[in-house]
Amino acid sequence: MSEDIEMILKNSKIVAVVGVSDKPERDSYRVAKYLSENGYEIIPVNPAIESWNGRKAYRDLTSIPVSVDVVDVFRKPEAVPEIVDQAILKGAKVLWLQEGIQHREAEEKARNNGLLVVSDRCMMKEHKKLMGK
């Protein structure tokens, strides 16, 4: 798994952050900001906000007009199956479920449709480990 994580972090450029908050004290905001500051293009996905850090927010993955490398999920596990369906339709390469988020059936569906899956891990923490920060 750590080899996959390293490959994902080194080769991915566009990250759709599903459930990103516009509140700086939230984990989703901090992680997205860190990733943005470390070379990733962040696409905010949250129907409750208009924008995040000056970037237009989208209501769901299928509304994004460009391709996406990673779908980074900050939603409750029960929301994951619908997100997986959208990630498959979108042609995403990676499903990344943040710490505390797992959904075995949806993860398996994502894998069966060609996505790499990382679950119950923080993308920011993994990046910091890889980069020695």
PDB file of C-alpha atoms in Angstrom:
ATOM      1  CA  MET A   1       0.000   0.000   0.000  1.00  0.00           C
ATOM      2  CA  SER A   2       2.793   2.470   0.780  1.00  0.00           C
ATOM      3  CA  GLU A   3       4.184   2.021  -2.750  1.00  0.00           C
ATOM      4  CA  ASP A   4       0.746   2.846  -4.179  1.00  0.00           C
ATOM      5  CA  ILE A   5       0.476   5.898  -1.926  1.00  0.00           C
ATOM      6  CA  GLU A   6       3.886   7.157  -3.012  1.00  0.00           C
ATOM      7  CA  MET A   7       2.986   6.650  -6.683  1.00  0.00           C
ATOM      8  CA  ILE A   8      -0.356   8.431  -6.203  1.00  0.00           C
ATOM      9  CA  LEU A   9       1.203  11.390  -4.419  1.00  0.00           C
ATOM     10  CA  LYS A  10       4.002  11.774  -6.964  1.00  0.00           C
ATOM     11  CA  ASN A  11       1.923  11.334 -10.130  1.00  0.00           C
ATOM     12  CA  SER A  12      -1.397  12.992  -9.289  1.00  0.00           C
ATOM     13  CA  LYS A  13      -1.988  16.652 -10.039  1.00  0.00           C
ATOM     14  CA  ILE A  14      -5.730  17.361  -9.848  1.00  0.00           C
ATOM     15  CA  VAL A  15      -7.534  16.560  -6.592  1.00  0.00           C
ATOM     16  CA  ALA A  16     -11.289  16.916  -6.172  1.00  0.00           C
ATOM     17  CA  VAL A  17     -11.906  17.390  -2.451  1.00  0.00           C
ATOM     18  CA  VAL A  18     -15.426  16.146  -1.749  1.00  0.00           C
ATOM     19  CA  GLY A  19     -16.886  17.705   1.376  1.00  0.00           C
ATOM     20  CA  VAL A  20     -14.325  20.507   1.602  1.00  0.00           C
ATOM     21  CA  SER A  21     -15.290  23.217   4.069  1.00  0.00           C
ATOM     22  CA  ASP A  22     -14.845  26.956   3.721  1.00  0.00           C
ATOM     23  CA  LYS A  23     -14.154  27.122   7.474  1.00  0.00           C
ATOM     24  CA  PRO A  24     -10.372  27.272   8.164  1.00  0.00           C
ATOM     25  CA  GLU A  25     -10.684  25.337  11.438  1.00  0.00           C
ATOM     26  CA  ARG A  26     -12.015  22.214   9.667  1.00  0.00           C
ATOM     27  CA  ASP A  27      -9.737  19.327   8.690  1.00  0.00           C
ATOM     28  CA  SER A  28     -11.003  19.345   5.106  1.00  0.00           C
ATOM     29  CA  TYR A  29     -10.034  23.009   4.721  1.00  0.00           C
ATOM     30  CA  ARG A  30      -6.570  22.491   6.248  1.00  0.00           C
ATOM     31  CA  VAL A  31      -5.815  19.417   4.146  1.00  0.00           C
ATOM     32  CA  ALA A  32      -6.992  21.040   0.911  1.00  0.00           C
ATOM     33  CA  LYS A  33      -4.963  24.173   1.683  1.00  0.00           C
ATOM     34  CA  TYR A  34      -1.849  22.116   2.424  1.00  0.00           C
ATOM     35  CA  LEU A  35      -2.245  20.135  -0.807  1.00  0.00           C
ATOM     36  CA  SER A  36      -2.810  23.351  -2.756  1.00  0.00           C
ATOM     37  CA  GLU A  37       0.373  24.829  -1.275  1.00  0.00           C
ATOM     38  CA  ASN A  38       2.297  21.693  -2.233  1.00  0.00           C
ATOM     39  CA  GLY A  39       1.616  21.617  -5.954  1.00  0.00           C
ATOM     40  CA  TYR A  40      -1.812  20.024  -6.308  1.00  0.00           C
ATOM     41  CA  GLU A  41      -4.677  21.692  -8.128  1.00  0.00           C
ATOM     42  CA  ILE A  42      -7.667  21.556  -5.793  1.00  0.00           C
ATOM     43  CA  ILE A  43     -11.202  21.341  -7.105  1.00  0.00           C
ATOM     44  CA  PRO A  44     -13.653  21.988  -4.255  1.00  0.00           C
ATOM     45  CA  VAL A  45     -16.784  19.835  -4.202  1.00  0.00           C
ATOM     46  CA  ASN A  46     -19.518  20.885  -1.797  1.00  0.00           C
ATOM     47  CA  PRO A  47     -23.064  21.948  -2.759  1.00  0.00           C
ATOM     48  CA  ALA A  48     -23.279  24.157   0.359  1.00  0.00           C
ATOM     49  CA  ILE A  49     -20.524  26.599  -0.673  1.00  0.00           C
ATOM     50  CA  GLU A  50     -20.015  28.854  -3.700  1.00  0.00           C
ATOM     51  CA  SER A  51     -16.223  28.822  -3.589  1.00  0.00           C
ATOM     52  CA  TRP A  52     -13.182  27.751  -1.614  1.00  0.00           C
ATOM     53  CA  ASN A  53     -10.035  29.891  -1.500  1.00  0.00           C
ATOM     54  CA  GLY A  54     -11.142  31.755  -4.615  1.00  0.00           C
ATOM     55  CA  ARG A  55     -11.930  28.596  -6.582  1.00  0.00           C
ATOM     56  CA  LYS A  56     -15.433  27.786  -7.812  1.00  0.00           C
ATOM     57  CA  ALA A  57     -16.995  24.955  -5.828  1.00  0.00           C
ATOM     58  CA  TYR A  58     -18.981  22.237  -7.613  1.00  0.00           C
ATOM     59  CA  ARG A  59     -22.083  20.509  -6.295  1.00  0.00           C
ATOM     60  CA  ASP A  60     -20.796  17.028  -7.196  1.00  0.00           C
ATOM     61  CA  LEU A  61     -18.060  15.260  -9.143  1.00  0.00           C
ATOM     62  CA  THR A  62     -20.066  15.019 -12.349  1.00  0.00           C
ATOM     63  CA  SER A  63     -20.370  18.836 -12.470  1.00  0.00           C
ATOM     64  CA  ILE A  64     -16.601  19.316 -12.759  1.00  0.00           C
ATOM     65  CA  PRO A  65     -15.708  20.238 -16.357  1.00  0.00           C
ATOM     66  CA  VAL A  66     -12.160  18.782 -16.295  1.00  0.00           C
ATOM     67  CA  SER A  67     -10.677  15.370 -15.563  1.00  0.00           C
ATOM     68  CA  VAL A  68      -9.687  14.483 -12.017  1.00  0.00           C
ATOM     69  CA  ASP A  69      -6.814  12.345 -10.771  1.00  0.00           C
ATOM     70  CA  VAL A  70      -7.815  11.878  -7.120  1.00  0.00           C
ATOM     71  CA  VAL A  71     -11.192  12.042  -5.416  1.00  0.00           C
ATOM     72  CA  ASP A  72     -10.336  12.919  -1.796  1.00  0.00           C
ATOM     73  CA  VAL A  73     -13.380  12.266   0.390  1.00  0.00           C
ATOM     74  CA  PHE A  74     -14.333  14.085   3.605  1.00  0.00           C
ATOM     75  CA  ARG A  75     -17.849  12.699   3.962  1.00  0.00           C
ATOM     76  CA  LYS A  76     -19.540  10.144   6.180  1.00  0.00           C
ATOM     77  CA  PRO A  77     -19.168   6.504   5.120  1.00  0.00           C
ATOM     78  CA  GLU A  78     -22.826   6.276   4.036  1.00  0.00           C
ATOM     79  CA  ALA A  79     -22.136   8.937   1.359  1.00  0.00           C
ATOM     80  CA  VAL A  80     -19.258   6.953  -0.174  1.00  0.00           C
ATOM     81  CA  PRO A  81     -21.253   4.662  -2.541  1.00  0.00           C
ATOM     82  CA  GLU A  82     -22.735   7.627  -4.435  1.00  0.00           C
ATOM     83  CA  ILE A  83     -19.319   9.317  -4.558  1.00  0.00           C
ATOM     84  CA  VAL A  84     -17.788   6.117  -5.957  1.00  0.00           C
ATOM     85  CA  ASP A  85     -20.450   5.987  -8.681  1.00  0.00           C
ATOM     86  CA  GLN A  86     -19.646   9.589  -9.621  1.00  0.00           C
ATOM     87  CA  ALA A  87     -15.875   8.952  -9.500  1.00  0.00           C
ATOM     88  CA  ILE A  88     -16.310   6.029 -11.909  1.00  0.00           C
ATOM     89  CA  LEU A  89     -18.420   8.161 -14.275  1.00  0.00           C
ATOM     90  CA  LYS A  90     -15.848  10.953 -14.031  1.00  0.00           C
ATOM     91  CA  GLY A  91     -12.997   8.605 -14.928  1.00  0.00           C
ATOM     92  CA  ALA A  92     -11.021   9.370 -11.769  1.00  0.00           C
ATOM     93  CA  LYS A  93      -7.887   7.325 -11.153  1.00  0.00           C
ATOM     94  CA  VAL A  94      -7.879   7.267  -7.347  1.00  0.00           C
ATOM     95  CA  LEU A  95     -10.450   7.152  -4.554  1.00  0.00           C
ATOM     96  CA  TRP A  96      -8.911   8.461  -1.328  1.00  0.00           C
ATOM     97  CA  LEU A  97     -11.025   8.128   1.819  1.00  0.00           C
ATOM     98  CA  GLN A  98      -9.733  10.275   4.655  1.00  0.00           C
ATOM     99  CA  GLU A  99      -9.077   9.085   8.220  1.00  0.00           C
ATOM    100  CA  GLY A 100     -12.115   7.484   9.791  1.00  0.00           C
ATOM    101  CA  ILE A 101     -13.795   6.804   6.451  1.00  0.00           C
ATOM    102  CA  GLN A 102     -14.231   3.279   5.113  1.00  0.00           C
ATOM    103  CA  HIS A 103     -16.913   1.540   3.078  1.00  0.00           C
ATOM    104  CA  ARG A 104     -15.854  -1.947   2.032  1.00  0.00           C
ATOM    105  CA  GLU A 105     -18.480  -2.530  -0.678  1.00  0.00           C
ATOM    106  CA  ALA A 106     -17.947   0.867  -2.306  1.00  0.00           C
ATOM    107  CA  GLU A 107     -14.164   0.462  -2.118  1.00  0.00           C
ATOM    108  CA  GLU A 108     -14.451  -2.901  -3.854  1.00  0.00           C
ATOM    109  CA  LYS A 109     -16.686  -1.415  -6.551  1.00  0.00           C
ATOM    110  CA  ALA A 110     -14.124   1.344  -7.121  1.00  0.00           C
ATOM    111  CA  ARG A 111     -11.306  -1.222  -7.444  1.00  0.00           C
ATOM    112  CA  ASN A 112     -13.389  -3.359  -9.808  1.00  0.00           C
ATOM    113  CA  ASN A 113     -13.806  -0.272 -11.992  1.00  0.00           C
ATOM    114  CA  GLY A 114     -10.087   0.445 -12.192  1.00  0.00           C
ATOM    115  CA  LEU A 115      -9.566   2.964  -9.392  1.00  0.00           C
ATOM    116  CA  LEU A 116      -6.763   2.724  -6.878  1.00  0.00           C
ATOM    117  CA  VAL A 117      -8.241   2.965  -3.388  1.00  0.00           C
ATOM    118  CA  VAL A 118      -6.756   4.375  -0.202  1.00  0.00           C
ATOM    119  CA  SER A 119      -8.992   4.342   2.851  1.00  0.00           C
ATOM    120  CA  ASP A 120      -8.771   5.575   6.425  1.00  0.00           C
ATOM    121  CA  ARG A 121      -5.648   7.651   5.699  1.00  0.00           C
ATOM    122  CA  CYS A 122      -4.985  11.378   5.538  1.00  0.00           C
ATOM    123  CA  MET A 123      -3.568  12.574   2.227  1.00  0.00           C
ATOM    124  CA  MET A 124      -1.783  15.468   3.941  1.00  0.00           C
ATOM    125  CA  LYS A 125      -0.144  13.234   6.573  1.00  0.00           C
ATOM    126  CA  GLU A 126       0.942  10.745   3.919  1.00  0.00           C
ATOM    127  CA  HIS A 127       2.413  13.562   1.822  1.00  0.00           C
ATOM    128  CA  LYS A 128       4.289  14.946   4.839  1.00  0.00           C
ATOM    129  CA  LYS A 129       5.714  11.455   5.575  1.00  0.00           C
ATOM    130  CA  LEU A 130       6.799  10.999   1.966  1.00  0.00           C
ATOM    131  CA  MET A 131       8.384  14.423   1.718  1.00  0.00           C
ATOM    132  CA  GLY A 132       9.945  14.260   5.179  1.00  0.00           C
ATOM    133  CA  LYS A 133       8.106  17.319   6.469  1.00  0.00           C
TER     134      LYS A 133
END
